[in-house]
Coordinates of C-alpha atoms (C1' of nucleotides) in Angstrom, one line a residue:
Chain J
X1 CA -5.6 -44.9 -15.0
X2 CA -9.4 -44.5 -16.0
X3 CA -10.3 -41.8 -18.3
X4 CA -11.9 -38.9 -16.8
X5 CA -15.6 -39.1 -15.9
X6 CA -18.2 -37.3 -18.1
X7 CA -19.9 -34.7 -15.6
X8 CA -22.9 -32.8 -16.0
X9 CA -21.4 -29.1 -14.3
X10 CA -22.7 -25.8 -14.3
X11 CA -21.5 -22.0 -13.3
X12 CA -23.1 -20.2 -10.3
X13 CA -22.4 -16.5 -9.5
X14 CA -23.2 -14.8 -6.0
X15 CA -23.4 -11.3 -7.7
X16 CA -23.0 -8.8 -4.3
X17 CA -23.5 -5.0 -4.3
X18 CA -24.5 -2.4 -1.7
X19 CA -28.0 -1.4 -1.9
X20 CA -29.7 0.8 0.5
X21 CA -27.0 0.1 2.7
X22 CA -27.8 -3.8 2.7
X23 CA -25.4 -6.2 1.6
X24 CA -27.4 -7.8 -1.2
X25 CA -26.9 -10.3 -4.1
X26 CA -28.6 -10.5 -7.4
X27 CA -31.2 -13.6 -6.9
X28 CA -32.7 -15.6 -10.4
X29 CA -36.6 -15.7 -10.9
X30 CA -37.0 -19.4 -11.4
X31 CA -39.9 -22.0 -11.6
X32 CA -39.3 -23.4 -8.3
X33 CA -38.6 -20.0 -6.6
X34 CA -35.0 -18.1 -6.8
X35 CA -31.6 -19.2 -7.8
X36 CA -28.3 -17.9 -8.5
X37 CA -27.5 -16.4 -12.0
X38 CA -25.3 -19.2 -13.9
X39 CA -25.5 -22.1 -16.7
X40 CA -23.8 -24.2 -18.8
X41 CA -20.3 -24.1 -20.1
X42 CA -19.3 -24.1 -23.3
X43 CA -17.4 -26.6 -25.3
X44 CA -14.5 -24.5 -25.4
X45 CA -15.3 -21.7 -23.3
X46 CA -13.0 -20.8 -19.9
X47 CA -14.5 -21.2 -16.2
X48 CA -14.5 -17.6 -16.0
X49 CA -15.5 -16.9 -19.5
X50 CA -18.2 -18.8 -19.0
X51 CA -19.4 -17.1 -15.2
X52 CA -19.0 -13.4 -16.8
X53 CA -21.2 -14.4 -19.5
X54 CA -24.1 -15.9 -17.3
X55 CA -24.1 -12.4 -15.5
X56 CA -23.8 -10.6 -19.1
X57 CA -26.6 -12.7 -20.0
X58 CA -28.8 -12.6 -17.3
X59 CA -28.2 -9.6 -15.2
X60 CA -26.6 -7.3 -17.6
X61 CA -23.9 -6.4 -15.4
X62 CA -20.6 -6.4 -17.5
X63 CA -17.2 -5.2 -16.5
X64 CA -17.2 -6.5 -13.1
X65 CA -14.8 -8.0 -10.6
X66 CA -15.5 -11.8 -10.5
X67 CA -13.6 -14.7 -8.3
X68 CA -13.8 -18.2 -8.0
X69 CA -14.9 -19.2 -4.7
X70 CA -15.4 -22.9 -4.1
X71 CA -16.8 -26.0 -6.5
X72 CA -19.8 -27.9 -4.8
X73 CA -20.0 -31.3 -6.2
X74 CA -21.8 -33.3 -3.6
X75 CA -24.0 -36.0 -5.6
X76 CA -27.1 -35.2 -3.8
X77 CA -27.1 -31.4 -3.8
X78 CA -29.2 -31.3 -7.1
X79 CA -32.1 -34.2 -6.8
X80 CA -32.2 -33.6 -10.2
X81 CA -29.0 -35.2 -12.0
X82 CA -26.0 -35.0 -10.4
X83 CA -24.4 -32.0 -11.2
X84 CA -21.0 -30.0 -10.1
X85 CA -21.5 -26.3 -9.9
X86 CA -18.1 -24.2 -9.5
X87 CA -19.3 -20.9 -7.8
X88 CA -17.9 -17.5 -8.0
X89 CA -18.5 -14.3 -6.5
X90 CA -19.2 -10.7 -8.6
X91 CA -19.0 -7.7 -7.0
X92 CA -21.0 -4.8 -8.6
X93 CA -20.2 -1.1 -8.3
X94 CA -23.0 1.0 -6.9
X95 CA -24.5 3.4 -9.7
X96 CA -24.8 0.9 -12.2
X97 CA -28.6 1.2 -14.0
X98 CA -30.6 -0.2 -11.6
X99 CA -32.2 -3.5 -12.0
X100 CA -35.9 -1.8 -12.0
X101 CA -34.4 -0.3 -15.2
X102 CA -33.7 -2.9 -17.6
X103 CA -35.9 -4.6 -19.5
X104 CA -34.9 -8.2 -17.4
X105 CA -36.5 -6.0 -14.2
X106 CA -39.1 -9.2 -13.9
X107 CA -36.9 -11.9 -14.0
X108 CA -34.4 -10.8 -11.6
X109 CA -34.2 -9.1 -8.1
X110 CA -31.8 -8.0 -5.4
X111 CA -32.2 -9.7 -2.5
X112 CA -30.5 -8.5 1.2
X113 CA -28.2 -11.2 2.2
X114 CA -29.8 -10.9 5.7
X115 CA -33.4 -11.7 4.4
X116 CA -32.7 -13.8 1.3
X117 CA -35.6 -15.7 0.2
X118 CA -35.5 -19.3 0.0
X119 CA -33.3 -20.4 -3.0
X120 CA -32.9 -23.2 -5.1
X121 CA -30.3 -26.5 -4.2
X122 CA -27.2 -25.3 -2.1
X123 CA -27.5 -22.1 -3.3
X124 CA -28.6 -20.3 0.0
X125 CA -24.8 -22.3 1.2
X126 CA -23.1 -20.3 -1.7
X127 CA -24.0 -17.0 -0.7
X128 CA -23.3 -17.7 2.5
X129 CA -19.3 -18.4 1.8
X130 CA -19.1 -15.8 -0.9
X131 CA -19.9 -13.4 2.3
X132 CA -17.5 -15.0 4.5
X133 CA -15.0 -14.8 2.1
X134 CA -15.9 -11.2 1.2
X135 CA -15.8 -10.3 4.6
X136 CA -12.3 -11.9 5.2
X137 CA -10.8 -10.2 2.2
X138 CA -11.8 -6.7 3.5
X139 CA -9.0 -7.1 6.1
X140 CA -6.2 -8.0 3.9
X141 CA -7.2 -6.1 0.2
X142 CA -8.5 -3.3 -1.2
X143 CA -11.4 -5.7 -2.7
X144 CA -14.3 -3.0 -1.3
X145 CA -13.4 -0.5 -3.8
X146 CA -14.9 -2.5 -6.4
X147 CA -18.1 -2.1 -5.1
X148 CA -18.1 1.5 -5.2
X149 CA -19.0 3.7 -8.0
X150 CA -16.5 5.6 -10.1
X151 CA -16.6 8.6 -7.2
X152 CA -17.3 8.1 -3.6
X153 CA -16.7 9.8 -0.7
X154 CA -14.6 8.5 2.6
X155 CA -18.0 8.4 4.6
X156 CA -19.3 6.3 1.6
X157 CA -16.6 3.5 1.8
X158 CA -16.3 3.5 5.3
X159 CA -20.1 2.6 5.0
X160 CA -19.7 -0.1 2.6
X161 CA -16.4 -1.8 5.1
X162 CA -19.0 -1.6 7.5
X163 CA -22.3 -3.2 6.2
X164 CA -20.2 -6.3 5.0
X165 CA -18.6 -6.8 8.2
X166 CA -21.9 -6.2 10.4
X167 CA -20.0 -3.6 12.8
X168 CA -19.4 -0.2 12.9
X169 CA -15.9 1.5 12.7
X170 CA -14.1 4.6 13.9
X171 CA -13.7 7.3 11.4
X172 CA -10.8 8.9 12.4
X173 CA -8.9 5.5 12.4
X174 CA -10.8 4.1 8.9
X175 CA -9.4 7.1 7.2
X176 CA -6.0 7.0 8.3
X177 CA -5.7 3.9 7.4
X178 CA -7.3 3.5 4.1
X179 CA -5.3 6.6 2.8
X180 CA -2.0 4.8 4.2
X181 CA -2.9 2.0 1.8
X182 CA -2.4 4.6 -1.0
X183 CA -5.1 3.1 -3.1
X184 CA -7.2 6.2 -3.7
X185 CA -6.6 9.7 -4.6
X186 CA -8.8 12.5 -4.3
X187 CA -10.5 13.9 -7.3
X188 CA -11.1 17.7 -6.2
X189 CA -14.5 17.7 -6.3
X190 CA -16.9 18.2 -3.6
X191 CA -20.0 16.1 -3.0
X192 CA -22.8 18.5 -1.7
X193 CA -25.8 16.0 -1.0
X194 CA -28.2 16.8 2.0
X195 CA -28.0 20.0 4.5
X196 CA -24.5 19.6 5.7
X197 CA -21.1 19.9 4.5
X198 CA -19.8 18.8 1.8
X199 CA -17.8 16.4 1.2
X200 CA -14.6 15.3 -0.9
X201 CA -14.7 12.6 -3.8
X202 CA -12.3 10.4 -4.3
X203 CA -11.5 7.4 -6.8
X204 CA -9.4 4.7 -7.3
X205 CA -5.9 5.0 -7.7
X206 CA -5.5 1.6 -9.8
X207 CA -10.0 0.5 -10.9
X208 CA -10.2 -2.7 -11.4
X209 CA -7.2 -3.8 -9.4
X210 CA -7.2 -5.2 -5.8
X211 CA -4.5 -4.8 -3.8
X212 CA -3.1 -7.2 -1.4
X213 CA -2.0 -5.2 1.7
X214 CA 0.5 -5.6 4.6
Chain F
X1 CA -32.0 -22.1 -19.2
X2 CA -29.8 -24.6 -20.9
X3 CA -28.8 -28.1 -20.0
X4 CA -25.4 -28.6 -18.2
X5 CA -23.0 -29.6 -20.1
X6 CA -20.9 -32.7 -20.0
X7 CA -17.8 -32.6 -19.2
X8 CA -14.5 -34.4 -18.4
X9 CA -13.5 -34.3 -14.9
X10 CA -10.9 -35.1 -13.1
X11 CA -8.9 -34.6 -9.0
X12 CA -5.4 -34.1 -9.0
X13 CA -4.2 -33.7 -5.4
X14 CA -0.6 -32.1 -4.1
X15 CA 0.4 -34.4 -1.5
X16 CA 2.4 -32.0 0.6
X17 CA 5.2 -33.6 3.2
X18 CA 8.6 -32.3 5.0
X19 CA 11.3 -34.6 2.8
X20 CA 14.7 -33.9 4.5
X21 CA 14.3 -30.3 5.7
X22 CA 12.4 -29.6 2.7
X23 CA 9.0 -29.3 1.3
X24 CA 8.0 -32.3 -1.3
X25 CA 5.3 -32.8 -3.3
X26 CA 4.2 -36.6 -4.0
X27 CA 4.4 -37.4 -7.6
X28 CA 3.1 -40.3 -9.5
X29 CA 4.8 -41.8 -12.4
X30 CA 3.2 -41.5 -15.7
X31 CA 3.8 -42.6 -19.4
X32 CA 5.0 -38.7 -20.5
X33 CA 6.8 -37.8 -17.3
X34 CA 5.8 -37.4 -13.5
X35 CA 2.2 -36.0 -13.1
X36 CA 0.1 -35.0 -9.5
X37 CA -2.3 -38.5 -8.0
X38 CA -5.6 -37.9 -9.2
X39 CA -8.0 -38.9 -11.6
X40 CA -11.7 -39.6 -12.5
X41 CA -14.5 -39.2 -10.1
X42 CA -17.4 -41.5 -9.7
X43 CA -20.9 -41.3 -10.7
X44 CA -22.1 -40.9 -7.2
X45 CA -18.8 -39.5 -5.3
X46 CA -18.3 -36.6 -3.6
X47 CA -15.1 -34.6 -5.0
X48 CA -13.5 -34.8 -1.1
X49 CA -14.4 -38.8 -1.7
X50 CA -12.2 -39.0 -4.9
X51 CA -9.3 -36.9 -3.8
X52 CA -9.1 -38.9 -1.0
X53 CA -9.8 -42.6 -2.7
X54 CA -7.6 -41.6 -5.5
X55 CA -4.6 -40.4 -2.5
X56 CA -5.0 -43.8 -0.9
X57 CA -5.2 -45.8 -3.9
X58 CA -1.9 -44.4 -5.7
X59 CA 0.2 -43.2 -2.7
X60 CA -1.2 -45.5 0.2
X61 CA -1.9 -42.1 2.1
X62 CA -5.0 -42.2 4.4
X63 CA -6.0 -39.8 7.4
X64 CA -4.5 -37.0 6.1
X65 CA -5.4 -33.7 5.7
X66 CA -6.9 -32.7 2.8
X67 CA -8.9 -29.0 1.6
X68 CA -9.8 -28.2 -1.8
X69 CA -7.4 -25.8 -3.4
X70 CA -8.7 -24.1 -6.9
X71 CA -10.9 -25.5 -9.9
X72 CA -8.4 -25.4 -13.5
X73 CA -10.6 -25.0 -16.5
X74 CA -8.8 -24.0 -19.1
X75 CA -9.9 -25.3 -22.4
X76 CA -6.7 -26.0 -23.4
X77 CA -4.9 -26.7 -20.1
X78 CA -5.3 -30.4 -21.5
X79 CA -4.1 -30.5 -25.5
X80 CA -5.6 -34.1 -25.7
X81 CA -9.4 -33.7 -24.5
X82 CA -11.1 -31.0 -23.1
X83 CA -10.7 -31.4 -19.3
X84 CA -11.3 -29.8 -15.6
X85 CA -9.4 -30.2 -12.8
X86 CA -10.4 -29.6 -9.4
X87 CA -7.1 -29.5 -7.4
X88 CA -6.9 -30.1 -3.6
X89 CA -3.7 -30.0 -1.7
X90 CA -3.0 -32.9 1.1
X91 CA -0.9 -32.8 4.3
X92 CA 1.0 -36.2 5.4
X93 CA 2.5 -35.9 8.4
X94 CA 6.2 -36.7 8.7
X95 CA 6.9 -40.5 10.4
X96 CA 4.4 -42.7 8.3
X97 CA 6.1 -45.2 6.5
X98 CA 8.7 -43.3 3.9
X99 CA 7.3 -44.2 0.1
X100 CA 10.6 -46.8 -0.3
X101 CA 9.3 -49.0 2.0
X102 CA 5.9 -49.6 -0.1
X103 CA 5.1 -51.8 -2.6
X104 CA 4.1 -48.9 -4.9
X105 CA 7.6 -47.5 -4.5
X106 CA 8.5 -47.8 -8.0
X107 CA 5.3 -45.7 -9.2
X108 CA 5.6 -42.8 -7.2
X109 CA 8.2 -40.3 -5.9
X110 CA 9.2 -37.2 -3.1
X111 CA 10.0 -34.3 -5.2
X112 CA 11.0 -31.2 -3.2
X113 CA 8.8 -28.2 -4.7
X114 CA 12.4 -26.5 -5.6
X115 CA 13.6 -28.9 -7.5
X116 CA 10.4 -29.9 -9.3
X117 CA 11.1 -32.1 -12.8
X118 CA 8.7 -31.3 -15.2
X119 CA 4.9 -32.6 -14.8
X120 CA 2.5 -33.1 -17.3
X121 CA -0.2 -30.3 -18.1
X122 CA -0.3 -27.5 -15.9
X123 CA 0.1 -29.4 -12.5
X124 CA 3.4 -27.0 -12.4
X125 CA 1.3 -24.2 -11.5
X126 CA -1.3 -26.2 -9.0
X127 CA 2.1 -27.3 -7.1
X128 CA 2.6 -23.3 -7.0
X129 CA -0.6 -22.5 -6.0
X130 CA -0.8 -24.4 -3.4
X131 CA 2.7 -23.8 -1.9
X132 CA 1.4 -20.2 -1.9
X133 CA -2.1 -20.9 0.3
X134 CA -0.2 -23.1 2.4
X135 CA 2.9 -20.7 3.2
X136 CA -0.2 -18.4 3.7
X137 CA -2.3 -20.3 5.5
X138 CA 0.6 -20.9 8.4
X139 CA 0.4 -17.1 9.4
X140 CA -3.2 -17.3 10.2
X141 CA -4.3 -20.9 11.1
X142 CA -2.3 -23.8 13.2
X143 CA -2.7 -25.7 10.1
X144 CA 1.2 -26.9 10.3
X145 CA 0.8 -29.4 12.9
X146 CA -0.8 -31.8 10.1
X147 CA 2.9 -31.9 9.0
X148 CA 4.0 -32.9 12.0
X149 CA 4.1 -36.4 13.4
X150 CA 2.2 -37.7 16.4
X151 CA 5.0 -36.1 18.4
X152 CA 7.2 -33.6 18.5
X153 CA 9.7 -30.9 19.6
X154 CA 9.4 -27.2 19.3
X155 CA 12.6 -26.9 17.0
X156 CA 11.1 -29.4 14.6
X157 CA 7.7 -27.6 14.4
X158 CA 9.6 -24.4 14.0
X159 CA 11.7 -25.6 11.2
X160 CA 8.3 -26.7 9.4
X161 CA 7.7 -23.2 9.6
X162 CA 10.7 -22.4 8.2
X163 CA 10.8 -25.2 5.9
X164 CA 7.4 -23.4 3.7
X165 CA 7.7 -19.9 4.1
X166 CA 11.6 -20.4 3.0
X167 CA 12.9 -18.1 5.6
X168 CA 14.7 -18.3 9.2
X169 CA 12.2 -17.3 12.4
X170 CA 13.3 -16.3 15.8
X171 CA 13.6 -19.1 18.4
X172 CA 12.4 -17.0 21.4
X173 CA 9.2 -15.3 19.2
X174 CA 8.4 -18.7 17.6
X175 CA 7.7 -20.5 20.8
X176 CA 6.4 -17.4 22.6
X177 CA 3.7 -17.3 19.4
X178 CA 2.7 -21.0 19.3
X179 CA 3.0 -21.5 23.1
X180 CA 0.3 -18.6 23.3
X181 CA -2.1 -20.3 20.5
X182 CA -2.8 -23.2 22.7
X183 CA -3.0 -25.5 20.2
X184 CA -0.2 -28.2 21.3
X185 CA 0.7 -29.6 25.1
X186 CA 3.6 -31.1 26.3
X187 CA 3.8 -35.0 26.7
X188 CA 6.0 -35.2 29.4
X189 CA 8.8 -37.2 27.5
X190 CA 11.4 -35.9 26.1
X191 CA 13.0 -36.3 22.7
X192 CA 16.9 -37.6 23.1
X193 CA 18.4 -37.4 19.7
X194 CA 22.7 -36.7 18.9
X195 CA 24.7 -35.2 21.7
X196 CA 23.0 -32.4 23.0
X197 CA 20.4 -31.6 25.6
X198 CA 16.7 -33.6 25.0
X199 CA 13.9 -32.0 24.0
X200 CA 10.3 -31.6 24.9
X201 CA 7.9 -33.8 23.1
X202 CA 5.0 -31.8 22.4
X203 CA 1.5 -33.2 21.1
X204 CA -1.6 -31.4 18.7
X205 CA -4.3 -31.1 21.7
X206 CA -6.9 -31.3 18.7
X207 CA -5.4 -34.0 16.7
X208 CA -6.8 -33.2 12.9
X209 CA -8.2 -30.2 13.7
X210 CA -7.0 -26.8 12.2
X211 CA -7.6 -23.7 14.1
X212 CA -7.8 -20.2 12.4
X213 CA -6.3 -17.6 14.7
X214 CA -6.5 -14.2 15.4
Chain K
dA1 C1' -30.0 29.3 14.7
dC2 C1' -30.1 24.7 14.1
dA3 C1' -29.4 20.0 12.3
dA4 C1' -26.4 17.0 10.0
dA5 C1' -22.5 14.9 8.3
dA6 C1' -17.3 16.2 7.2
dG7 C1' -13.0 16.6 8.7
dT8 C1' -9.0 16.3 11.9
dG9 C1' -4.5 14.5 16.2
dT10 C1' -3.0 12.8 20.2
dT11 C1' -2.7 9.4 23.9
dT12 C1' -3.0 4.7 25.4
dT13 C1' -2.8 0.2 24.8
dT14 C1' -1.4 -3.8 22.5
dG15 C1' 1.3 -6.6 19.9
dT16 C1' 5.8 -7.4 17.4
dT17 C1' 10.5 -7.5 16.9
dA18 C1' 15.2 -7.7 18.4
dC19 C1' 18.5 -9.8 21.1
dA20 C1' 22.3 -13.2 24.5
dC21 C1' 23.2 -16.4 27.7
dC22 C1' 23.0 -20.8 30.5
dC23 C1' 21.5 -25.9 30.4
dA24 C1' 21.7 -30.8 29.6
dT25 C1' 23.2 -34.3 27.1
dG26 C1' 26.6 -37.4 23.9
dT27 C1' 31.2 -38.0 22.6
Chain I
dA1 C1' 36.2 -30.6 28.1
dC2 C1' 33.9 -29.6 24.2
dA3 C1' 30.3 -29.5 20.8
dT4 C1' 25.5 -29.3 20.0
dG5 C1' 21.0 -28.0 20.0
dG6 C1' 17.4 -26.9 24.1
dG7 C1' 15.5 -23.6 26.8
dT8 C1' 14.4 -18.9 28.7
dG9 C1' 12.9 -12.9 29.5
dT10 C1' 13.1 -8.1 28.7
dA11 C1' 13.5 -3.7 26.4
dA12 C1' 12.5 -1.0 22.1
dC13 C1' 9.5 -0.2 18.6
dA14 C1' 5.4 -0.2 15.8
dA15 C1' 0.8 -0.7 15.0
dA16 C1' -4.0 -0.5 16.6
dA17 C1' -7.5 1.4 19.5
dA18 C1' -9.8 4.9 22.0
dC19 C1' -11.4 9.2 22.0
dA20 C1' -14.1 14.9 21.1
dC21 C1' -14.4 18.9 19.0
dT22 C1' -14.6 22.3 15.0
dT23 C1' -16.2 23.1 10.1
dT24 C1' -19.4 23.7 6.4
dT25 C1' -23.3 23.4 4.3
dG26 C1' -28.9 23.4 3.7
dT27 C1' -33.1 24.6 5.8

DNA sequence: ACAAAAGTGTTTTTGTTACACCCATGT
DNA sequence: ACATGGGTGTAACAAAAACACTTTTGT
């Protein structure tokens, strides 16, 4: 058998969170427009070591839920050399510091998935799957709580199920079943925002953990 | 941004066929034990290219069906040189010529995946995972029927089922299910096999093609 | 008092599961 | 005639979908 092929290959991360109620993914500022957060891999470093510390590195955003989603290694996706990119997906909990914030607020942005600008190589083809797959997961995990902040309120997630999917749902049937799942537990304190009632906070049963269900 | 690094590359593919009422996994001989087909891909070759060159050129499989499974990265998944894997599973339908009959017989061999011997590096655990996606892949796609041969009778296709998820299904709800997915058609001839009352032969209406459902 | 979102059950519909007998063939 | 797997429908149950009004707050 030959000996494995030398390959140039790089990390890409789709890093999704709700803002404003858009779907929207943390774009690059690069010299030929915008790109994915990502790099190099070390010598010795892990795939996944090395996709948490591009988003460290360049976005700030620690502690979050990352998944591998797909490797792209078509030779002409980058004109450049050819290069294999293994792409994963990082969903970030609303109430983080936002981007305008930090002192990396000019060389990165949030971009809605639904009016992403153009990006670099096959990048605008990796958000695109991360989404799908997002959006597949909803049905059959309790992936959405990681987008959520620490507290949140019913009305909140059902908000976030609904933005990723792109349809509304009932409330009545979203609550039963979410609490069914047993994944979250109120917290017994009130959320009073705006000239109506309030409302009650809940949080994850199990952070950081997502559930397969059914 | 820095350069992407070099590294060694490899496919290793799980050749995935119903053996004898039982799930087996293609192996290929190799100087420390049995290991999964695979190996290096070229300098201008599409990852789908090399799992499917490297499928033909070890196991004499073409036209099968093949999806990328999960990218291994590991630094030390390889104790000899720092390596990545990208690992795809492949689906040989039953009826092609059995591997005894080939002049390559002597290099490779059907293992059944419960009765595995041991493989080199981790291609234990890419054998696992992708007996788990496929096993889940059968409750919401019609992805079976690239198991099955050209033709064939509901009982057989029901025993593929069977077969991978390692557990008995109801004749009545079985055919009821598939029959409603309208994904296979009958041929009009019948199967007559041992002393019993002949079968319908059914055919794939979209040869190749896997369906998600639902 | 009004506007705005929170909270709450029941009915209907749909899909899933459980289950048993006759049929056509080879020996 | 008997053994073997092929073929078929219905009733019970569970899950999902549809649906409207009262409550609590801020202004």
């Amino acid at each position: 058998m030959l000996p494995p092929t030398l390959l140039a290959m790089t990390i890409d991360v789709v890093p999704f969170a709700i803002c404003a109620e858009r779907l929207a993914v943390l774009l690059a500022r690069h010299s030929a427009g915008w790109r994915l957060p990502g790099g190099s891999i070390g010598a010795d470093e892990d795939l996944d070591a090395a996709a948490r510390r591009h988003l460290v590195e360049q976005t700030e955003l620690g502690e979050v839920y990352l998944e591998q989603l797909y490797t792209f290694g078509q030779p002409d996706r980058d004109p450049g050399q050819r290069t294999v990119a293994v792409a994963y997906y990082a969903l970030v909990p609303a109430g983080r510091p936002p981007v305008d914030a930090l002192p990396i607020a000019d060389r990165v942005r949030w971009a809605s998935v639904d009016a992403l600008p153009a990006l670099t190589l096959d990048h605008g083809e990796i958000v695109a799957l991360a989404h799908r797959r997002l959006a597949a997961k909803l049905a059959y995990s309790t992936i959405a709580l990681q987008l959520m902040p620490e507290r949140f309120t019913l009305s909140e997630l059902q908000a976030v199920h609904e933005t990723i999917l792109g349809e509304p749902l009932d409330k009545r049937n979203f609550r039963k079943r979410i609490l069914a799942l047993d994944c979250i537990e109120v917290t017994g304190d009130m959320a009073r925002r705006g000239g109506h009632r309030p409302a009650r906070l809940y949080r994850a049963k199990r952070p950081g953990q997502v559930d397969f269900i059914k």
